[in-house]
JSON list of C-alpha atoms in Angstrom, two decimals:
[
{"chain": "A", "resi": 1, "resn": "UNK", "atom": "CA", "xyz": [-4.83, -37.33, -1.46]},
{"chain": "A", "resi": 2, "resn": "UNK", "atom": "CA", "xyz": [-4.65, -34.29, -4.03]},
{"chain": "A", "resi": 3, "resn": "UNK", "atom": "CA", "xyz": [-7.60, -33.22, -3.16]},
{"chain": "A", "resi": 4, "resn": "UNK", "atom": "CA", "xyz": [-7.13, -33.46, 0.84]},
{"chain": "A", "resi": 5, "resn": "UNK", "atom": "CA", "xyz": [-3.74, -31.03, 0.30]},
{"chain": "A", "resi": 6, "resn": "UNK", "atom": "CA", "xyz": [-5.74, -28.84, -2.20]},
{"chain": "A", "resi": 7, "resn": "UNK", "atom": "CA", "xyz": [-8.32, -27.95, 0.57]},
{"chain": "A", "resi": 8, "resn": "UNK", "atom": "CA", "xyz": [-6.03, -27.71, 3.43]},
{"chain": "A", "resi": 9, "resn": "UNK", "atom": "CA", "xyz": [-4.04, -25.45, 1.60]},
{"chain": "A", "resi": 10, "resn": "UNK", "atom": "CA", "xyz": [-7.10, -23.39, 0.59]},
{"chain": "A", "resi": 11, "resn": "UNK", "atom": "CA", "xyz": [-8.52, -23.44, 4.15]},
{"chain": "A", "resi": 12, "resn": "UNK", "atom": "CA", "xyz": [-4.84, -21.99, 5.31]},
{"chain": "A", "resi": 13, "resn": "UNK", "atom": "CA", "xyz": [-5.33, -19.38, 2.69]},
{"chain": "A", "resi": 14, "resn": "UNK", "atom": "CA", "xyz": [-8.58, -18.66, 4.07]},
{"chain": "A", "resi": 15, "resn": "UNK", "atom": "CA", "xyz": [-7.83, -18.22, 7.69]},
{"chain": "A", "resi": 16, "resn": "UNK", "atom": "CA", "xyz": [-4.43, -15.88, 6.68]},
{"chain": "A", "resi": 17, "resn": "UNK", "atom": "CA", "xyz": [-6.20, -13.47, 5.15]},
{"chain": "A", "resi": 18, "resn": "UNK", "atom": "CA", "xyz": [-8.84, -12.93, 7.62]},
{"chain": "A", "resi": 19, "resn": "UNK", "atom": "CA", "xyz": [-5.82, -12.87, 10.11]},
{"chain": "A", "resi": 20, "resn": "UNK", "atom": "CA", "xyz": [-4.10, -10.13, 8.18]},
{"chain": "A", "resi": 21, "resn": "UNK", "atom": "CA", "xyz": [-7.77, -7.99, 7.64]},
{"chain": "A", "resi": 22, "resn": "UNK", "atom": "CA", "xyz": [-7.89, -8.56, 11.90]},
{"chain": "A", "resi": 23, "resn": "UNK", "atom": "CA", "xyz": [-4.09, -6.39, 12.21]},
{"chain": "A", "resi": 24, "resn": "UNK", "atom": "CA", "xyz": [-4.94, -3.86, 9.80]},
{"chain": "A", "resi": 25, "resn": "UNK", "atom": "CA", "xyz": [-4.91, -0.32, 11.34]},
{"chain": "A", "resi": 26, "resn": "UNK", "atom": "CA", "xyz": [-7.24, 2.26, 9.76]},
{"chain": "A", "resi": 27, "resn": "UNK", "atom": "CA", "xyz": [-8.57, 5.49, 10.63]},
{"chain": "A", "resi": 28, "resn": "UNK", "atom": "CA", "xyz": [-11.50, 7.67, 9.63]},
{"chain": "A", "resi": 29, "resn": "UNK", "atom": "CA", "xyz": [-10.18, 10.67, 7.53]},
{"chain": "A", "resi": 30, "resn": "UNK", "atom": "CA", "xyz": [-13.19, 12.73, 7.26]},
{"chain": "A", "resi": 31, "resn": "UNK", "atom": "CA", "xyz": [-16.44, 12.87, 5.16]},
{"chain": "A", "resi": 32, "resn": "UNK", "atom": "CA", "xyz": [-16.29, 15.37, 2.12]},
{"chain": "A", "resi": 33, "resn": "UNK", "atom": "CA", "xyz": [-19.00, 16.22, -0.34]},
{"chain": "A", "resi": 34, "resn": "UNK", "atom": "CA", "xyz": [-17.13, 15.67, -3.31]},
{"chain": "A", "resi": 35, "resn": "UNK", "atom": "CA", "xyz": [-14.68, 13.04, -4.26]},
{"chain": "A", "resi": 36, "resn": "UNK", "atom": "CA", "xyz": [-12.25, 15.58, -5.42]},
{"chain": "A", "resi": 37, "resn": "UNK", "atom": "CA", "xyz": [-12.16, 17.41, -2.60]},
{"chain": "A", "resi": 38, "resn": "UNK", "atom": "CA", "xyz": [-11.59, 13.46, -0.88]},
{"chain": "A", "resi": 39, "resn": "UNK", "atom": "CA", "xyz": [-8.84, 12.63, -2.84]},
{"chain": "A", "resi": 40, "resn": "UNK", "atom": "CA", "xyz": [-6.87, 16.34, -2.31]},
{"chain": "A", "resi": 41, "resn": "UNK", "atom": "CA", "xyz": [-6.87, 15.93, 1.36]},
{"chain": "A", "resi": 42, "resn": "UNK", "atom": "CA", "xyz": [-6.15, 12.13, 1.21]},
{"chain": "A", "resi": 43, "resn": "UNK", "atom": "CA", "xyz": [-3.85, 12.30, -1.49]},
{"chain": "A", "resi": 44, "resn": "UNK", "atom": "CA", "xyz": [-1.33, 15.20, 0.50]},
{"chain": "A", "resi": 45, "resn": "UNK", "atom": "CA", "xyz": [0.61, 11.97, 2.01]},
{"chain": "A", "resi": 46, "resn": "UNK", "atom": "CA", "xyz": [0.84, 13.37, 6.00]},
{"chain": "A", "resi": 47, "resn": "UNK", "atom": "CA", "xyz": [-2.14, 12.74, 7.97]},
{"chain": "A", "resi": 48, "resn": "UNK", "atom": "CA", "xyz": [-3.40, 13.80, 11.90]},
{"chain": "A", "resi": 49, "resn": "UNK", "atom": "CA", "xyz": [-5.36, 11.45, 13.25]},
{"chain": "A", "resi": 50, "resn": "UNK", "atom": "CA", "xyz": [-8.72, 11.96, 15.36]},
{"chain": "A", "resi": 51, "resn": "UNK", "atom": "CA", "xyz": [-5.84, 11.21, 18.64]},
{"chain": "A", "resi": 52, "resn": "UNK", "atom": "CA", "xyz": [-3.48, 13.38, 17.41]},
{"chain": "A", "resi": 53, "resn": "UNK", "atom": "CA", "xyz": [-1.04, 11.19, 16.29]},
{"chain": "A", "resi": 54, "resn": "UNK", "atom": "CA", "xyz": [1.05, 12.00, 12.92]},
{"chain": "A", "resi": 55, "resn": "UNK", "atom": "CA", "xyz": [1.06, 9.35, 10.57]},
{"chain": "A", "resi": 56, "resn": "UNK", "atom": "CA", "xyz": [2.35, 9.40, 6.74]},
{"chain": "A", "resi": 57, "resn": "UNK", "atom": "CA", "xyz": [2.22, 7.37, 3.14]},
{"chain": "A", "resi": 58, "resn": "UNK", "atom": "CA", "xyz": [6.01, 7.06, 4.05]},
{"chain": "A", "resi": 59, "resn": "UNK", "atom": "CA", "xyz": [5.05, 4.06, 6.58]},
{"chain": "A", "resi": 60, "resn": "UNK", "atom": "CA", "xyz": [2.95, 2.38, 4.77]},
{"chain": "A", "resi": 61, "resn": "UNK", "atom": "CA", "xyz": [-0.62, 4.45, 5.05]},
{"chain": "A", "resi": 62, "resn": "UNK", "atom": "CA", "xyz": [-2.77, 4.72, 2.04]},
{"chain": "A", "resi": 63, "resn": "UNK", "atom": "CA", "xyz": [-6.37, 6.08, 1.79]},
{"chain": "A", "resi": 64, "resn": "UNK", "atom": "CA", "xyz": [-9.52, 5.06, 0.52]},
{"chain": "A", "resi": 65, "resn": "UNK", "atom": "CA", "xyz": [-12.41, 7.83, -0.94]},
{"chain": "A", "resi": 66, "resn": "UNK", "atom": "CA", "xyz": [-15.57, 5.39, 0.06]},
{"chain": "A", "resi": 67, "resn": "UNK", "atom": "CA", "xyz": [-18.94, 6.63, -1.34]},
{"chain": "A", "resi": 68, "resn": "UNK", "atom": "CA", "xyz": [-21.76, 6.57, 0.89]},
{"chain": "A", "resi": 69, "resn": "UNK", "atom": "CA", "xyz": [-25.64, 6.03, 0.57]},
{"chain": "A", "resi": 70, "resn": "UNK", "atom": "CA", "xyz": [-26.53, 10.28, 0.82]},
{"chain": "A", "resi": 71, "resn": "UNK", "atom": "CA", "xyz": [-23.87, 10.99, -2.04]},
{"chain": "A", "resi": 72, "resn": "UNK", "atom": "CA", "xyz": [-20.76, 11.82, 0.27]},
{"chain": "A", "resi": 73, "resn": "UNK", "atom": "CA", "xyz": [-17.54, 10.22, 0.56]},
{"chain": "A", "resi": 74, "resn": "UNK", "atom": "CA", "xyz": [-15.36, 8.89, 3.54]},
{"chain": "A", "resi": 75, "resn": "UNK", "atom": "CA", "xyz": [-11.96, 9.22, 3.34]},
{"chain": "A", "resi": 76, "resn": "UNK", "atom": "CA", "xyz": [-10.30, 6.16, 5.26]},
{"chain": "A", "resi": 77, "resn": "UNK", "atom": "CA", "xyz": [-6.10, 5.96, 6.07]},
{"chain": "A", "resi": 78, "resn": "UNK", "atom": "CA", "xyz": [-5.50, 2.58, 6.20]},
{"chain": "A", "resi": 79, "resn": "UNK", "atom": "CA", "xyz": [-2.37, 0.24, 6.46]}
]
C-alpha cells in the first residue's frame, strides 16, 4: 500500500512540474559575444521585448546567459 501512495505521489510530482515548465513565459534577450557583456544587459532589471512590450525583474522576470556551441551566449528573460 506504501508503495502504491509513494508512486502516485511521485507520478503527481512528475506531471506538476512539466505543467508549470508548459506556463512559463520566456523571451530571447539577444546573443552577445561575451558573457560579461550578457550579464550587463541582462542584469539592468527593465527589459523590451522583440514585440515591444516592457517587462521588468520587478514582476517576476529573471535572465539566463546560455552558452552556445560557436562560443556566444544567449541571454533568455524568463518567468
Amino acid at each position: 500500500m506504501r508503495k502504491i501512495l509513494a508512486v502516485s505521489a511521485m507520478a503527481l510530482g512528475i506531471s506538476g512540474v512539466g505543467m508549470a515548465v508548459a506556463h512559463a513565459e520566456s523571451y530571447f534577450g539577444g546573443n552577445y559575444a561575451t558573457v560579461d557583456a550578457c550579464v550587463a544587459d541582462g542584469s539592468k532589471g527593465s527589459w523590451t521585448t522583440p514585440d515591444g512590450r516592457q517587462i521588468d525583474g520587478g514582476d517576476g522576470w529573471q535572465y539566463s546567459c546560455d552558452p552556445q556551441a560557436d562560443g556566444t551566449f544567449n541571454l533568455t528573460l524568463f518567468r
